[in-house]
PDB file of C-alpha atoms and ligand atoms in Angstrom:
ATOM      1  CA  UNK A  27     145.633  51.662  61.460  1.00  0.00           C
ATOM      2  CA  UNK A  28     147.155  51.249  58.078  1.00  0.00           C
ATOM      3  CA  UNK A  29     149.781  48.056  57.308  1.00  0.00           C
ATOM      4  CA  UNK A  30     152.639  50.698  58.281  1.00  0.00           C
ATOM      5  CA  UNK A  31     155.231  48.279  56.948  1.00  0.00           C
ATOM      6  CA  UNK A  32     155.424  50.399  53.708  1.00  0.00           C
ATOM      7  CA  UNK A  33     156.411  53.925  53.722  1.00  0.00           C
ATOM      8  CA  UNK A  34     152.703  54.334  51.637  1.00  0.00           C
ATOM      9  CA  UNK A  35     150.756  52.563  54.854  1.00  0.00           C
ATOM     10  CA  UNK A  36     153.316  54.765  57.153  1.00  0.00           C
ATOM     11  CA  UNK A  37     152.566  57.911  55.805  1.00  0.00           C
ATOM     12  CA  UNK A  38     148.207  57.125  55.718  1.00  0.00           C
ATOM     13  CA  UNK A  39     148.438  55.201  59.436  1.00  0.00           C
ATOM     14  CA  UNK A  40     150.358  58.799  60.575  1.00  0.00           C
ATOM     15  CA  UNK A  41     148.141  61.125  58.675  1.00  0.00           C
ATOM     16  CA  UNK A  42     144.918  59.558  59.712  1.00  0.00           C
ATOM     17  CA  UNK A  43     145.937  59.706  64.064  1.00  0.00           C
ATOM     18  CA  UNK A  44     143.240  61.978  63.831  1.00  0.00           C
ATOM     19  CA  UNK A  45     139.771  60.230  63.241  1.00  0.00           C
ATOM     20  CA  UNK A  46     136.442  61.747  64.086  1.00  0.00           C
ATOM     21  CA  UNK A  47     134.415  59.070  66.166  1.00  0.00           C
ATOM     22  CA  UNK A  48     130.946  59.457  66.739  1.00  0.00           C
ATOM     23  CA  UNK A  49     131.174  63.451  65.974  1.00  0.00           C
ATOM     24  CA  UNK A  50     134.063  63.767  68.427  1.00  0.00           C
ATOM     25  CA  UNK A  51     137.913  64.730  67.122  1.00  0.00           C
ATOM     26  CA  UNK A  52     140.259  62.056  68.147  1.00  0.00           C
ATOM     27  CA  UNK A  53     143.894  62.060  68.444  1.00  0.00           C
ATOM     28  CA  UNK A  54     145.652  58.224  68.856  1.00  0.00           C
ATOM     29  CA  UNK A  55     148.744  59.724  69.706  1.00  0.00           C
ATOM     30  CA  UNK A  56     146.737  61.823  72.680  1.00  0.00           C
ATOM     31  CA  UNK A  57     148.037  58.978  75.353  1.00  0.00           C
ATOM     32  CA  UNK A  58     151.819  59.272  75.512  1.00  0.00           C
ATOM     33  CA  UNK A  59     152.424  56.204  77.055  1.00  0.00           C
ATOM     34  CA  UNK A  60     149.921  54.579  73.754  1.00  0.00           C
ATOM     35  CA  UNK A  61     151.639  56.539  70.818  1.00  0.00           C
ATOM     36  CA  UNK A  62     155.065  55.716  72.233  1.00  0.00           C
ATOM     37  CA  UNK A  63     154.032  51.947  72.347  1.00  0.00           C
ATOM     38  CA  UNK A  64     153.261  52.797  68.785  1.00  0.00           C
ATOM     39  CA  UNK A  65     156.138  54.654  67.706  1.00  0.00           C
ATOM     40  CA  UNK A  66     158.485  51.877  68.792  1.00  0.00           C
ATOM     41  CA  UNK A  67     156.600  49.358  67.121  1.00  0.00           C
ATOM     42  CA  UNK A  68     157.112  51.326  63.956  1.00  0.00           C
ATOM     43  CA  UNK A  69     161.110  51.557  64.555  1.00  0.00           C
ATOM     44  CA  UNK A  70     160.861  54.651  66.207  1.00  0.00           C
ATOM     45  CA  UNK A  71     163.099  55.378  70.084  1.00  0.00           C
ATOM     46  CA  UNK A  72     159.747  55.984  71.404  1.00  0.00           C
ATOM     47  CA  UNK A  73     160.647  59.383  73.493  1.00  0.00           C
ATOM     48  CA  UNK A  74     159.321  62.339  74.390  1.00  0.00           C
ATOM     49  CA  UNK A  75     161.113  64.172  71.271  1.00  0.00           C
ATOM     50  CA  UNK A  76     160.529  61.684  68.956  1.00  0.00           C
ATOM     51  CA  UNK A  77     156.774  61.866  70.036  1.00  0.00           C
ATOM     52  CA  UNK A  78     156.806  65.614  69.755  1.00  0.00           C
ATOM     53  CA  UNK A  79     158.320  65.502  65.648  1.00  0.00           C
ATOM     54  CA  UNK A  80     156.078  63.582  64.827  1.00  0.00           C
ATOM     55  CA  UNK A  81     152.907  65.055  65.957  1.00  0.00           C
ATOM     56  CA  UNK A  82     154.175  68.359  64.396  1.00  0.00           C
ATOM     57  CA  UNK A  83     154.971  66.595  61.191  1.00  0.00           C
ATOM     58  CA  UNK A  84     151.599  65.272  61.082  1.00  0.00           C
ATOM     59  CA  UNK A  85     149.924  68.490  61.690  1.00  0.00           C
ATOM     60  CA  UNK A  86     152.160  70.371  58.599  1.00  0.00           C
ATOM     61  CA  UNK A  87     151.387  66.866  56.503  1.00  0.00           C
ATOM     62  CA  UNK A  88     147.648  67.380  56.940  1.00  0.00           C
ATOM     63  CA  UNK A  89     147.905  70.888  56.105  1.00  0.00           C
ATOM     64  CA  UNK A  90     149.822  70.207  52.860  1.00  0.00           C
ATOM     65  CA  UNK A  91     147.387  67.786  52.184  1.00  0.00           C
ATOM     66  CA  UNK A  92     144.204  69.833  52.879  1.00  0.00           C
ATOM     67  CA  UNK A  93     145.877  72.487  50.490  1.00  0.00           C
ATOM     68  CA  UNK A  94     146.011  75.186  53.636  1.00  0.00           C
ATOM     69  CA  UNK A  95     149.654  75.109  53.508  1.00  0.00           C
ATOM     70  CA  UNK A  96     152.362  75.133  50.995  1.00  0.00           C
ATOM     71  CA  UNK A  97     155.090  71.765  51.313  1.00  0.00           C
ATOM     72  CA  UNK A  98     158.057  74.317  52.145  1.00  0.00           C
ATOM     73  CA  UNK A  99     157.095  74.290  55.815  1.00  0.00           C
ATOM     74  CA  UNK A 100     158.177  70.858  55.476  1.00  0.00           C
ATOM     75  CA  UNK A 101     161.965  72.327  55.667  1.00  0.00           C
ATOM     76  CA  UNK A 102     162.674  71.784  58.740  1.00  0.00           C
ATOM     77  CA  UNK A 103     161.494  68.346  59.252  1.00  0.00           C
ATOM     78  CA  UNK A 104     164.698  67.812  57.176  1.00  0.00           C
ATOM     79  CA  UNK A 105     167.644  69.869  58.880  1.00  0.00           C
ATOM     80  CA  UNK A 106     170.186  68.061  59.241  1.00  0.00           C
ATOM     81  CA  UNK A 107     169.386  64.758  57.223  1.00  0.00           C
ATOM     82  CA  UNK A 108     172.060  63.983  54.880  1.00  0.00           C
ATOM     83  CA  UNK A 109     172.841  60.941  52.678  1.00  0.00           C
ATOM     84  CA  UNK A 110     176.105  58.826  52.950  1.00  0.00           C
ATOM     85  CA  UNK A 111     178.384  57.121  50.579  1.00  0.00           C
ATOM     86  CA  UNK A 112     180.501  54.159  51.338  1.00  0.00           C
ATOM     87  CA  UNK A 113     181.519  51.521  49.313  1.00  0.00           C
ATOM     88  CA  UNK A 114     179.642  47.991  49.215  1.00  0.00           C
ATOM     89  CA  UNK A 115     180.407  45.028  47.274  1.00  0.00           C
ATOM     90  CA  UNK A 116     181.794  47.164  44.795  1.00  0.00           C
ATOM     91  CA  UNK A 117     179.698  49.875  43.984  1.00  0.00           C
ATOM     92  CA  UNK A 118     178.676  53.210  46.034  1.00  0.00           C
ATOM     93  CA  UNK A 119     176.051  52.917  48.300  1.00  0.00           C
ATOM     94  CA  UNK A 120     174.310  55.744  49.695  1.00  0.00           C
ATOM     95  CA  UNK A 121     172.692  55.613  53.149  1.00  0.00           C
ATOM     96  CA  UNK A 122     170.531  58.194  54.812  1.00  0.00           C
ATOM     97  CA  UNK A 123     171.664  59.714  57.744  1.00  0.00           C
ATOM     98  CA  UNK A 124     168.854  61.127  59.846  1.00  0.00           C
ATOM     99  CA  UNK A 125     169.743  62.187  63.402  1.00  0.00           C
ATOM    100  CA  UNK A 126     168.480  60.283  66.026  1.00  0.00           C
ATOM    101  CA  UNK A 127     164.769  60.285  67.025  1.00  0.00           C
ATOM    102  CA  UNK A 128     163.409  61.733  63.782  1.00  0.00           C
ATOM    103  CA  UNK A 129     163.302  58.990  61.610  1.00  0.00           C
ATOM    104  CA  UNK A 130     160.128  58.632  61.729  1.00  0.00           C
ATOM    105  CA  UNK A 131     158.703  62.272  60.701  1.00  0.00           C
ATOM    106  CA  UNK A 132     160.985  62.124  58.175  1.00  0.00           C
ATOM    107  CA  UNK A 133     160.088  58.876  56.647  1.00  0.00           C
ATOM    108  CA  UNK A 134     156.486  60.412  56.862  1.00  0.00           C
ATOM    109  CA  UNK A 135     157.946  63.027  54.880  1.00  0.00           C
ATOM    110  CA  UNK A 136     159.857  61.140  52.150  1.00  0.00           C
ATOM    111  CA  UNK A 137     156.917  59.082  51.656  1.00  0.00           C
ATOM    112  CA  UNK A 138     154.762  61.921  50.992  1.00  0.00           C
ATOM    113  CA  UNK A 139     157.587  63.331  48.750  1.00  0.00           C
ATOM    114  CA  UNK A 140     157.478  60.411  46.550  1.00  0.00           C
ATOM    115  CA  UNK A 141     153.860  59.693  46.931  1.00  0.00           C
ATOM    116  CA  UNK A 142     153.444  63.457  45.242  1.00  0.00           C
ATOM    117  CA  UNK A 143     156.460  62.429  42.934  1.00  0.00           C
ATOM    118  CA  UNK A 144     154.833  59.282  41.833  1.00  0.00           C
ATOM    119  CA  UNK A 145     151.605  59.543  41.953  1.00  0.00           C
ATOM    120  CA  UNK A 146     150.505  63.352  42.083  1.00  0.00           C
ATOM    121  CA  UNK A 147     146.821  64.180  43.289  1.00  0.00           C
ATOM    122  CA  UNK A 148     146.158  60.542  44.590  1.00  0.00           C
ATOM    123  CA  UNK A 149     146.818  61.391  48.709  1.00  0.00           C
ATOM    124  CA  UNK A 150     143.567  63.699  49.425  1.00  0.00           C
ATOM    125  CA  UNK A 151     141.456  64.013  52.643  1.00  0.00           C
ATOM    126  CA  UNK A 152     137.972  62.189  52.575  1.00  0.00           C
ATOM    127  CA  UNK A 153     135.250  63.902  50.772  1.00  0.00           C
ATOM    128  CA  UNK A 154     133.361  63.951  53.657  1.00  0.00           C
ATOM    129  CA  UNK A 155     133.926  66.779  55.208  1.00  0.00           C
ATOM    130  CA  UNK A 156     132.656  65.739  58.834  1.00  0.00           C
ATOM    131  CA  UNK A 157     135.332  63.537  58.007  1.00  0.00           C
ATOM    132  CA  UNK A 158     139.203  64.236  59.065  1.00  0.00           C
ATOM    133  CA  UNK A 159     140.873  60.902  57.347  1.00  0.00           C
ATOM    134  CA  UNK A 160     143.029  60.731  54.119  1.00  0.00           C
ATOM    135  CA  UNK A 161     142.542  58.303  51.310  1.00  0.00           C
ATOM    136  CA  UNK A 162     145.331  57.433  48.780  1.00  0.00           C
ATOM    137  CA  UNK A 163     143.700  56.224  45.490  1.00  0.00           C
ATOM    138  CA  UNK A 164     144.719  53.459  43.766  1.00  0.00           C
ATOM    139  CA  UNK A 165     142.194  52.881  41.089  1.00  0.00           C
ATOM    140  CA  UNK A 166     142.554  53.536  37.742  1.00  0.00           C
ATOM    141  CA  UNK A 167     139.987  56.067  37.240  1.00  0.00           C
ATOM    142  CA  UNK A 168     141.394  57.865  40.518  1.00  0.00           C
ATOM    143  CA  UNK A 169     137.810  59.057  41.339  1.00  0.00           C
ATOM    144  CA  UNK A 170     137.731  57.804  44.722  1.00  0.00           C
ATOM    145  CA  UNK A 171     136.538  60.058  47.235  1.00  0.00           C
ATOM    146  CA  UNK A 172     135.922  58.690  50.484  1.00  0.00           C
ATOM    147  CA  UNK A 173     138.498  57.059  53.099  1.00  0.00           C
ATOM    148  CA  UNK A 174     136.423  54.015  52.888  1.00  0.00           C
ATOM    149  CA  UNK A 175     133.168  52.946  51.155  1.00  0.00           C
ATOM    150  CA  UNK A 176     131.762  51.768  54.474  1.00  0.00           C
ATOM    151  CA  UNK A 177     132.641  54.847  56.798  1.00  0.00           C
ATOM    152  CA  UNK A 178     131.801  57.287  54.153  1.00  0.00           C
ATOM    153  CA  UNK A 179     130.247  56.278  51.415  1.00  0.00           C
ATOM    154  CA  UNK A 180     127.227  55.258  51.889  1.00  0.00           C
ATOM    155  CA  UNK A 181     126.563  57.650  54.824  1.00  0.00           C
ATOM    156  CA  UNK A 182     127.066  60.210  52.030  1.00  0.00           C
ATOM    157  CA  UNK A 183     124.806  58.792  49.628  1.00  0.00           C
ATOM    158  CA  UNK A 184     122.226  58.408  52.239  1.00  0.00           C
ATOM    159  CA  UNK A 185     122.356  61.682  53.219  1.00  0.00           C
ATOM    160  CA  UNK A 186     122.130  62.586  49.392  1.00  0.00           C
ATOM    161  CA  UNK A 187     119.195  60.841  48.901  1.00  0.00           C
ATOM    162  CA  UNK A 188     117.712  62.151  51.995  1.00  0.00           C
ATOM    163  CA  UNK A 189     118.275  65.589  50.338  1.00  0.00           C
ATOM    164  CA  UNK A 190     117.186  64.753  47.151  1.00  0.00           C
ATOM    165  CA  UNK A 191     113.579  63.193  48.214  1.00  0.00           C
ATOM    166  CA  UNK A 192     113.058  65.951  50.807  1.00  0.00           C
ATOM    167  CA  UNK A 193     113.871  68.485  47.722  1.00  0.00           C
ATOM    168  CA  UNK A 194     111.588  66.625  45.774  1.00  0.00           C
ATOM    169  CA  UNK A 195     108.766  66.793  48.577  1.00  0.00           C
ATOM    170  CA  UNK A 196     108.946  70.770  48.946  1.00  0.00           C
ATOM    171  CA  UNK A 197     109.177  70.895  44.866  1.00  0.00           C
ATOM    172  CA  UNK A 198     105.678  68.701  45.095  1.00  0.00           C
ATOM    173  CA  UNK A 199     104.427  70.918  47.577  1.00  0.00           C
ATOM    174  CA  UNK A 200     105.571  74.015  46.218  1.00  0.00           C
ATOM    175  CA  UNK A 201     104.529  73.443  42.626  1.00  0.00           C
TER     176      UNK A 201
HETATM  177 ZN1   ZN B  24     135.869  59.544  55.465  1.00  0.00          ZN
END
């Protein structure tokens, strides 16, 4: 999983719970007793409800992402967060208030928010399309397309090729 210390690596270690390995949909949050060992270790409570948030979450996020849905079902992943002033060496600090045992969906949510903010059109789902992960590019020419050379990549440029020579071979045969 992603280096879930920033809310970036938070948000991409949440949205990609859902791997395909070997052909076969996985979900790392699947064992309860796994994803809560996880969920603590991220600063979550690690409960049943916490679990439960942020599995929805993840399923709306993906959706967003994918383009199927539109961010307002996001809503209510924020009820009842709410930011708080107090004072603090001087000046007014403000403090979010999130009620207990949804911080995390919500910091999945935030970090989208600003990720979409920031840097519009770079969170997208791998271009492989046997492929459920999520890439967030970085470069400069922001043409990346796959979650990761390695896993993608080149699996998609062999299978390119593959196409191409075979096309070539009826063409040839064909002609
Ligand atoms: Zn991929």
């Amino acid at each position: 999983m992603a280096d879930i210390a920033s809310d970036e690596g938070f948000l991409l270690a949440i949205l990609n719970s859902t791997p395909v390995a070997d052909g076969v949909p996985m979900d790392e949050f699947a064992d309860p007793a796994r994803a809560r060992v996880w969920l603590t270790s991220a600063g979550g409570l690690g409960t049943e409800a916490e679990l439960r948030h942020v599995v929805e979450v993840r399923r709306l996020l993906q959706a967003v992402v994918r383009g199927e849905l539109a961010p307002d079902v996001l809503d209510p992943a924020l009820r009842g967060v709410t930011r708080v002033p107090a004072m603090e060496g001087g000046h007014v600090n403000w403090t979010l208030s999130v009620p207990p045992g949804r911080e995390l969906a919500v910091r999945a949510v935030l970090a989208w928010d600003s990720l979409a903010r920031q840097s519009p059109g770079r969170l997208r789902p791998c271009a492989n399309d046997e492929c459920r992960l999520f890439l967030i590019d970085h470069s400069k020419a922001n043409a990346a397309r796959w979650c990761s050379m390695a896993a993608c990549g080149n699996r998609m440029k062999a299978r390119r090729h593959y196409q191409r020579t075979r096309n070539t071979r009826v063409l040839k045969r064909d002609g």
